[in-house]
XYZ file of C-alpha atoms in Angstrom:
549
model
C -35.893 28.645 -11.414
C -32.448 27.046 -11.150
C -31.600 28.491 -14.596
C -32.280 31.982 -13.258
C -30.186 31.290 -10.138
C -27.364 30.068 -12.400
C -27.446 33.132 -14.678
C -27.588 35.604 -11.787
C -24.840 33.719 -9.964
C -22.522 33.796 -12.981
C -23.115 37.527 -13.411
C -22.423 38.206 -9.747
C -19.205 36.179 -9.786
C -18.074 37.876 -13.001
C -18.601 41.340 -11.452
C -16.409 40.349 -8.479
C -13.476 38.790 -10.333
C -10.864 39.114 -7.589
C -13.223 37.712 -4.965
C -14.127 34.830 -7.286
C -10.501 34.112 -8.212
C -9.411 33.947 -4.569
C -12.238 31.575 -3.699
C -11.564 29.350 -6.710
C -7.833 29.202 -5.923
C -8.392 28.283 -2.278
C -11.016 25.639 -3.023
C -8.925 24.207 -5.878
C -5.975 23.534 -3.587
C -8.219 22.128 -0.859
C -10.145 19.830 -3.200
C -6.935 18.717 -4.963
C -5.437 17.722 -1.612
C -8.598 15.872 -0.620
C -8.583 14.113 -4.000
C -4.979 12.913 -3.603
C -5.764 11.656 -0.087
C -8.832 9.863 -1.480
C -6.742 8.123 -4.154
C -4.190 6.984 -1.566
C -6.859 5.765 0.829
C -8.779 3.981 -1.906
C -5.623 2.159 -2.927
C -4.877 1.126 0.660
C -8.423 0.081 1.497
C -8.756 -1.925 -1.727
C -5.711 -4.118 -0.979
C -6.507 -7.813 -1.471
C -10.170 -6.948 -2.213
C -9.858 -8.264 -5.779
C -9.381 -11.777 -4.469
C -12.705 -13.682 -4.685
C -14.222 -14.618 -1.314
C -11.513 -12.593 0.434
C -13.364 -12.914 3.747
C -12.862 -16.699 3.628
C -9.090 -16.618 3.010
C -6.564 -16.891 5.850
C -2.791 -17.058 6.213
C -1.196 -19.408 8.737
C 1.090 -17.644 11.219
C 3.736 -19.337 13.348
C 4.336 -18.117 16.894
C 7.564 -19.196 18.579
C 8.146 -18.434 22.242
C 11.697 -17.241 22.866
C 13.085 -16.312 26.262
C 12.696 -12.595 25.442
C 9.084 -13.095 24.362
C 7.091 -14.463 21.417
C 8.016 -13.776 17.797
C 5.701 -14.250 14.843
C 6.513 -15.582 11.389
C 4.269 -15.808 8.313
C 6.894 -18.146 6.854
C 6.227 -21.745 7.859
C 7.924 -25.105 7.275
C 7.234 -26.832 3.979
C 5.605 -30.061 5.269
C 2.895 -28.062 7.096
C 0.610 -27.756 4.058
C 0.473 -31.525 3.446
C -0.135 -32.208 7.136
C -3.044 -29.760 7.162
C -4.564 -31.273 4.012
C -4.502 -34.692 5.646
C -6.357 -33.419 8.738
C -8.672 -30.950 6.953
C -10.107 -32.542 3.821
C -12.937 -29.974 3.660
C -10.578 -26.968 3.689
C -8.614 -25.714 0.672
C -4.925 -25.534 1.661
C -2.236 -24.150 -0.648
C 1.447 -23.592 -0.159
C 3.180 -20.566 -1.692
C 6.921 -20.073 -1.760
C 7.624 -16.445 -2.604
C 10.763 -16.372 -4.740
C 10.443 -12.660 -5.499
C 12.530 -11.556 -8.469
C 14.031 -13.768 -11.128
C 16.275 -13.724 -14.190
C 14.443 -15.255 -17.161
C 16.332 -16.607 -20.161
C 14.286 -17.200 -23.321
C 16.515 -18.589 -26.072
C 19.373 -16.044 -26.132
C 17.380 -13.209 -24.552
C 17.432 -12.404 -20.846
C 14.781 -10.423 -18.990
C 14.279 -9.676 -15.319
C 11.026 -10.083 -13.413
C 11.299 -7.655 -10.511
C 8.664 -9.332 -8.314
C 5.912 -11.936 -8.317
C 7.852 -15.165 -8.971
C 6.278 -17.861 -6.786
C 6.286 -21.657 -6.378
C 2.905 -23.185 -5.581
C 0.435 -26.002 -6.191
C -2.897 -26.456 -7.969
C -4.964 -25.582 -4.878
C -3.933 -21.921 -5.243
C -6.785 -21.474 -7.715
C -9.345 -22.596 -5.122
C -7.822 -20.348 -2.446
C -6.933 -17.144 -4.300
C -9.262 -17.523 -7.272
C -6.822 -17.337 -10.189
C -8.629 -16.663 -13.471
C -7.365 -19.082 -16.115
C -7.139 -18.098 -19.784
C -5.272 -21.160 -21.062
C -4.241 -24.462 -19.515
C -5.823 -26.698 -16.883
C -5.808 -25.452 -13.302
C -5.800 -29.020 -11.967
C -2.764 -30.250 -13.927
C -0.688 -27.140 -14.670
C 1.329 -27.610 -11.446
C 1.119 -31.410 -11.246
C 4.734 -32.102 -12.291
C 8.139 -30.528 -11.717
C 9.397 -27.799 -14.055
C 5.939 -26.516 -14.977
C 5.161 -22.797 -14.967
C 2.186 -20.494 -15.446
C 2.461 -16.907 -16.706
C 0.192 -13.891 -16.515
C -1.395 -12.614 -19.710
C 0.968 -9.627 -19.803
C 4.144 -11.721 -19.607
C 2.866 -14.327 -22.068
C 2.085 -11.674 -24.674
C 5.295 -9.741 -23.996
C 7.623 -12.738 -24.172
C 5.966 -14.838 -26.854
C 3.643 -12.497 -28.758
C 0.357 -14.196 -27.859
C -1.198 -16.549 -25.344
C -1.454 -19.354 -27.904
C 2.237 -19.066 -28.798
C 3.242 -19.079 -25.132
C 1.709 -22.479 -24.375
C 4.356 -25.223 -24.436
C 7.281 -22.812 -24.698
C 10.277 -23.095 -22.370
C 12.394 -20.627 -20.415
C 15.118 -20.849 -17.793
C 14.705 -19.335 -14.335
C 17.819 -17.973 -12.584
C 20.041 -20.254 -14.652
C 18.904 -23.228 -12.578
C 15.872 -24.939 -14.121
C 14.241 -24.984 -17.533
C 10.474 -24.605 -17.188
C 7.609 -25.373 -19.570
C 4.665 -22.967 -19.842
C 1.555 -25.014 -19.053
C -0.951 -22.214 -18.426
C -1.752 -18.524 -18.658
C -3.770 -16.611 -16.059
C -5.340 -13.174 -16.122
C -3.094 -10.359 -14.897
C -2.947 -10.414 -11.109
C -3.898 -7.131 -9.369
C -1.011 -5.016 -8.130
C -2.720 -3.953 -4.905
C -2.136 -7.252 -3.181
C 0.288 -8.613 -0.586
C 1.003 -11.648 -2.763
C 2.243 -10.408 -6.169
C 2.009 -13.058 -8.893
C 3.583 -12.906 -12.351
C 5.274 -16.290 -12.750
C 3.911 -19.314 -10.852
C 6.061 -22.458 -10.830
C 5.083 -25.914 -9.569
C 6.181 -26.319 -5.944
C 7.805 -29.670 -6.814
C 10.386 -27.678 -8.818
C 11.719 -25.883 -5.747
C 14.399 -28.304 -4.504
C 17.127 -27.290 -7.030
C 16.672 -23.652 -5.966
C 17.013 -24.634 -2.296
C 20.100 -26.678 -3.136
C 21.558 -23.626 -4.847
C 21.595 -21.858 -1.482
C 23.916 -24.548 -0.177
C 21.410 -25.503 2.525
C 17.766 -26.077 3.027
C 15.872 -29.292 3.590
C 12.338 -28.949 2.263
C 11.310 -31.952 4.363
C 12.409 -30.342 7.631
C 9.846 -29.103 10.143
C 12.350 -26.696 11.691
C 13.424 -24.853 8.515
C 11.495 -22.380 6.409
C 12.432 -20.189 3.481
C 9.805 -17.705 2.262
C 7.103 -20.374 2.410
C 3.586 -19.540 3.580
C 0.395 -21.553 3.889
C -2.952 -20.066 2.834
C -6.369 -21.638 3.349
C -9.969 -21.004 2.369
C -13.136 -22.359 3.903
C -16.677 -21.674 2.736
C -17.665 -19.888 5.943
C -16.198 -17.491 8.468
C -13.568 -19.485 10.289
C -12.735 -18.756 13.950
C -9.195 -19.360 15.143
C -10.416 -21.924 17.645
C -11.621 -24.172 14.796
C -8.084 -25.210 13.894
C -6.449 -25.126 17.333
C -6.833 -28.909 17.912
C -5.459 -29.610 14.435
C -2.442 -27.385 14.954
C -1.788 -28.910 18.391
C -1.895 -32.401 16.919
C 0.484 -31.420 14.088
C 3.083 -29.825 16.392
C 2.955 -32.734 18.864
C 3.352 -35.272 16.070
C 6.121 -33.638 14.046
C 8.146 -31.604 16.572
C 10.075 -32.726 19.617
C 8.626 -32.064 23.049
C 10.432 -28.751 23.536
C 9.643 -27.509 20.029
C 5.972 -28.423 20.384
C 5.714 -26.558 23.696
C 7.214 -23.387 22.201
C 5.430 -23.425 18.817
C 1.883 -22.353 18.090
C 0.067 -21.831 14.789
C -2.923 -19.559 14.272
C -4.823 -17.899 11.438
C -4.614 -14.340 10.150
C -7.544 -13.156 7.998
C -6.581 -11.923 4.554
C -8.300 -8.606 5.321
C -5.726 -7.953 8.088
C -2.570 -8.780 6.117
C -2.193 -5.298 4.611
C -2.763 -3.509 7.925
C -0.937 -5.703 10.456
C 2.575 -4.347 10.965
C 3.548 -7.249 13.222
C 4.781 -9.110 10.141
C 5.744 -6.058 8.064
C 9.271 -7.251 7.298
C 8.005 -10.634 6.088
C 4.974 -9.436 4.115
C 5.097 -9.105 0.355
C 3.656 -5.806 -0.821
C 3.058 -2.648 1.171
C 1.874 -2.711 4.789
C -0.019 0.315 6.138
C -1.172 0.953 9.671
C -4.783 1.909 10.285
C -3.608 4.870 12.372
C -1.774 6.237 9.320
C -4.981 5.962 7.299
C -6.814 7.916 10.007
C -4.098 10.593 9.966
C -4.253 10.910 6.179
C -8.033 11.179 6.271
C -7.834 13.859 8.981
C -5.299 15.870 6.963
C -7.516 15.794 3.868
C -10.575 16.914 5.832
C -8.682 19.681 7.658
C -7.181 21.150 4.488
C -10.572 21.130 2.772
C -12.068 22.742 5.887
C -9.416 25.472 5.773
C -10.419 26.229 2.179
C -14.088 26.456 3.230
C -13.201 28.796 6.103
C -11.246 30.966 3.690
C -14.398 31.172 1.546
C -16.499 32.193 4.573
C -13.958 34.827 5.624
C -14.061 36.398 2.185
C -17.857 36.314 2.344
C -17.886 38.139 5.683
C -15.581 40.767 4.208
C -18.238 41.439 1.577
C -21.095 41.485 4.071
C -21.889 45.204 3.664
C -22.058 45.029 -0.102
C -24.107 41.841 -0.111
C -26.397 43.209 2.630
C -27.342 46.147 0.387
C -27.983 43.658 -2.432
C -30.223 41.606 -0.159
C -32.147 44.725 0.880
C -32.778 45.765 -2.719
C -33.911 42.276 -3.718
C -36.276 41.958 -0.782
C -37.786 45.382 -1.478
C -38.404 44.219 -5.039
C -40.194 41.087 -3.784
C -37.386 38.613 -3.287
C -38.024 35.851 -0.769
C -35.616 34.590 1.841
C -35.597 31.016 0.484
C -34.944 32.317 -3.054
C -31.989 34.369 -1.805
C -30.722 31.374 0.148
C -30.725 29.209 -2.973
C -29.158 32.049 -4.961
C -26.169 32.263 -2.643
C -25.835 28.461 -2.557
C -25.902 28.396 -6.349
C -23.038 30.900 -6.472
C -21.049 28.707 -4.091
C -21.922 25.650 -6.187
C -20.603 27.336 -9.341
C -17.329 28.225 -7.632
C -17.018 24.706 -6.173
C -17.670 22.935 -9.481
C -15.158 25.151 -11.283
C -12.613 24.560 -8.502
C -13.233 20.786 -8.724
C -12.495 20.799 -12.472
C -9.268 22.727 -11.856
C -8.382 20.351 -9.012
C -8.771 17.349 -11.330
C -6.483 19.015 -13.868
C -3.935 19.844 -11.155
C -3.933 16.270 -9.855
C -3.598 14.865 -13.390
C -0.560 17.078 -14.003
C 1.195 16.519 -10.679
C 0.150 12.948 -9.798
C 2.661 11.096 -11.978
C 5.688 12.962 -10.651
C 4.461 12.828 -7.073
C 3.796 9.079 -7.144
C 7.195 8.440 -8.704
C 8.746 10.097 -5.655
C 6.549 8.005 -3.338
C 7.120 4.832 -5.426
C 3.389 4.180 -5.635
C 1.399 2.902 -8.586
C -1.848 4.867 -8.415
C -3.774 6.393 -11.287
C -6.701 8.787 -11.529
C -9.419 6.467 -12.851
C -12.698 8.100 -13.773
C -14.944 5.398 -12.380
C -18.118 5.389 -10.318
C -16.230 5.589 -7.032
C -14.412 8.751 -8.104
C -17.612 10.438 -9.312
C -19.388 9.595 -6.043
C -16.482 11.057 -4.079
C -16.470 14.231 -6.197
C -20.233 14.596 -5.756
C -19.835 14.310 -1.973
C -16.981 16.832 -2.014
C -19.000 19.300 -4.098
C -22.075 19.019 -1.864
C -20.054 19.204 1.363
C -18.026 22.200 0.169
C -21.089 23.991 -1.187
C -22.969 23.806 2.100
C -19.913 24.203 4.381
C -18.534 27.232 2.516
C -21.864 28.696 1.446
C -23.677 28.420 4.766
C -22.833 31.939 5.949
C -23.859 33.907 2.820
C -26.821 31.623 2.176
C -28.480 31.586 5.580
C -27.135 34.677 7.367
C -27.051 37.286 4.613
C -30.350 36.058 3.187
C -31.939 36.696 6.594
C -31.168 40.450 6.663
C -34.234 42.679 6.925
C -34.591 44.972 3.889
C -34.918 48.382 5.627
C -32.120 47.696 8.093
C -29.908 46.294 5.345
C -30.423 49.360 3.133
C -29.647 51.701 6.028
C -26.657 49.582 7.144
C -28.247 49.586 10.617
C -28.300 45.839 10.896
C -24.712 45.509 9.885
C -23.570 48.157 12.363
C -25.664 46.614 15.119
C -24.200 43.183 14.477
C -20.724 44.356 13.660
C -19.378 42.814 16.836
C -20.898 39.435 15.985
C -19.501 39.545 12.440
C -16.032 40.479 13.657
C -16.176 37.757 16.315
C -17.152 35.168 13.708
C -14.383 36.240 11.386
C -11.810 36.303 14.183
C -12.840 32.885 15.394
C -12.584 31.400 11.917
C -9.238 33.059 11.255
C -7.850 31.793 14.587
C -9.035 28.265 13.799
C -7.666 28.477 10.250
C -4.246 29.670 11.400
C -4.093 27.145 14.250
C -4.765 24.200 11.923
C -2.350 25.594 9.334
C 0.407 25.932 11.938
C -0.160 22.357 13.121
C 0.039 21.042 9.542
C 3.143 23.103 8.794
C 4.840 21.936 11.988
C 3.945 18.322 11.196
C 5.371 18.698 7.690
C 8.614 20.120 9.060
C 8.929 17.246 11.539
C 8.358 14.658 8.794
C 10.888 16.420 6.541
C 13.430 16.427 9.369
C 12.832 12.709 9.949
C 13.299 11.907 6.257
C 16.527 13.918 6.177
C 17.632 12.076 9.305
C 16.988 8.711 7.648
C 18.906 9.771 4.544
C 21.856 11.472 6.240
C 22.302 9.417 9.414
C 25.607 7.566 9.520
C 24.602 3.890 9.594
C 28.021 2.467 10.409
C 28.848 1.179 6.939
C 29.796 2.563 3.535
C 26.775 2.943 1.286
C 28.120 5.183 -1.478
C 29.850 3.866 -4.595
C 28.709 0.308 -3.837
C 26.906 -1.666 -6.541
C 24.772 -4.629 -5.426
C 23.463 -7.255 -7.842
C 22.014 -10.714 -7.495
C 23.526 -13.954 -8.777
C 21.527 -16.891 -10.143
C 23.637 -19.478 -8.322
C 26.249 -19.868 -5.582
C 28.708 -22.326 -7.117
C 32.069 -21.634 -5.434
C 34.130 -22.097 -8.606
C 31.963 -19.668 -10.573
C 31.997 -17.160 -7.737
C 35.801 -17.285 -7.657
C 35.894 -16.688 -11.406
C 33.478 -13.725 -11.122
C 35.630 -12.237 -8.339
C 38.735 -12.585 -10.479
C 37.078 -11.044 -13.550
C 35.653 -8.066 -11.649
C 38.928 -7.407 -9.829
C 40.707 -6.844 -13.154
C 38.916 -3.534 -13.676
C 40.856 -0.580 -12.241
C 37.552 1.028 -11.211
C 36.863 -1.905 -8.857
C 38.449 -1.556 -5.433
C 36.827 -4.550 -3.754
C 34.505 -7.462 -4.501
C 32.471 -9.266 -1.843
C 29.821 -11.966 -1.920
C 27.041 -12.270 0.649
C 23.373 -13.079 1.089
C 22.668 -9.330 1.014
C 23.897 -5.837 1.978
C 23.783 -4.810 5.679
C 20.314 -3.258 5.399
C 18.668 -6.039 3.389
C 16.068 -8.373 4.865
C 17.677 -11.370 3.195
C 18.458 -13.123 6.456
C 17.981 -16.472 8.156
C 16.369 -16.669 11.597
C 18.177 -19.287 13.676
C 17.914 -20.491 17.250
C 20.792 -19.649 19.552
C 21.592 -20.242 23.187
C 24.399 -20.040 25.714
C 25.925 -23.462 26.486
C 24.984 -23.312 30.151
C 21.407 -22.226 29.344
C 20.619 -24.503 26.404
C 17.840 -26.334 28.199
C 16.147 -23.240 29.631
C 16.825 -20.231 27.397
C 16.385 -20.087 23.621
C 17.253 -16.912 21.736
C 16.667 -15.913 18.133
C 19.483 -14.647 15.934
C 19.418 -13.171 12.448
C 22.060 -14.798 10.255
C 23.527 -13.184 7.146
C 26.075 -15.158 5.136
C 29.127 -13.097 4.081
C 32.696 -13.648 2.898
C 35.999 -12.265 4.214
C 35.868 -9.196 1.928
C 32.464 -8.061 3.199
C 33.808 -6.112 6.193
C 36.382 -4.214 4.122
C 33.956 -3.432 1.271
C 31.346 -1.861 3.578
C 33.882 -0.392 6.016
C 32.354 -2.166 9.010
C 33.900 -1.655 12.434
C 34.194 -4.695 14.684
C 32.996 -4.230 18.263
C 34.921 -7.354 19.264
C 36.908 -10.078 17.575
C 38.788 -9.780 14.301
């Protein structure tokens, strides 16, 4: 029976080529949009899901109460991890210092790792579930100057995993590290990228290179976070007494009264914008996910409405066809399935074209958005496509399937029914067109507003010079070497100015420090963001002083 429906449906669609082409085009664009939204949502919702026992992993957050209100920091002081291990022997506690990028020197060759350089300890395997290919998870981080690479880096730098073991490389021109292990490639959709993991006991020379930083201090932190895992769901209240005891023991009375630690579940890290500036990886709000989902559904719904409108325009012709078929013995349920089959054919063909369109446009589009998403033909994608096909088939094919198939044969042949119900048909079409245009206008207006905002971000005068300025990192901050670099760069006639700082004006490379007015030191504590610059910084960026000189 379905074979007959399929053959008749193909013949009917072939006879009405323009009608078919318009429906296929509309559904193709709608399904392609829904598919792109699905890929973006799947990427967002899968963040940190590749970590084993992700529901048991938590990050420690520090709350500090300033006079203007509380502020929250995922970066915590370095001694915190050891203090927690002493009080919580049944909980896995690891410390991760996120170094970010790094310049790697292997023999005479230099390469740059753009992200994922961390300093950590052996407990990271128990917390985040690293998959080891070579080396011993218990001893790979046991001594200073030990490092672990991902499979990709080991094979790229040394040719094979076996060759990588025992090899050495220099990180940022500061320390020479020995490869003591290789782990499986870490997923990219995570808020803790990992490519090079160095033993945490190797960190002090890098802190010294900053010219400051006491890793033993309870009041100083530098990209360090504490992560824990317990073999059951862990309420915040479980650790409150432990955190209170730690702050009272290691901080002065004022610091202990203003400081509070609490836990953030791993599942919330990607969606909590409270710590967006301090979170590695992308942070997305749940409201944005809801908006994206709504846009995908609305655009697909517009395509379905367009299909229904075209079907109502062909009502007279299809009504005659229904009358003839019923006179010849056709049943209502057979006609219903016939019309649904035609819609199914159009939807499947549109889905194939949508896949091709997404394949062609996805790479360029994601380059503009700086996202790393691919169209993977896995079970999840096929389930989504099946849902889309079924939804579109019934949503777009409901009118021709259930309304046209219900026409009475004599009335249909005499066009009486159509004339009698002309007002209803026109009302349906008008209602759908009004809804379609209303949604389209809302989406167009929203797009224009977003485009205006993006242009505003790009063109707004920020108060400093951002054109013709080249920013690069340095592996160390030795004053003599910096003076030599300044002198060498200044020799080029193309160079008008050279400045050294912890980062450009818009960078997040800052230090949070406590500040207060002398007369309010005991009662009012403020937070200030400190950026270290030299005397040429103001002239290079063209900064205007509000006061002072």
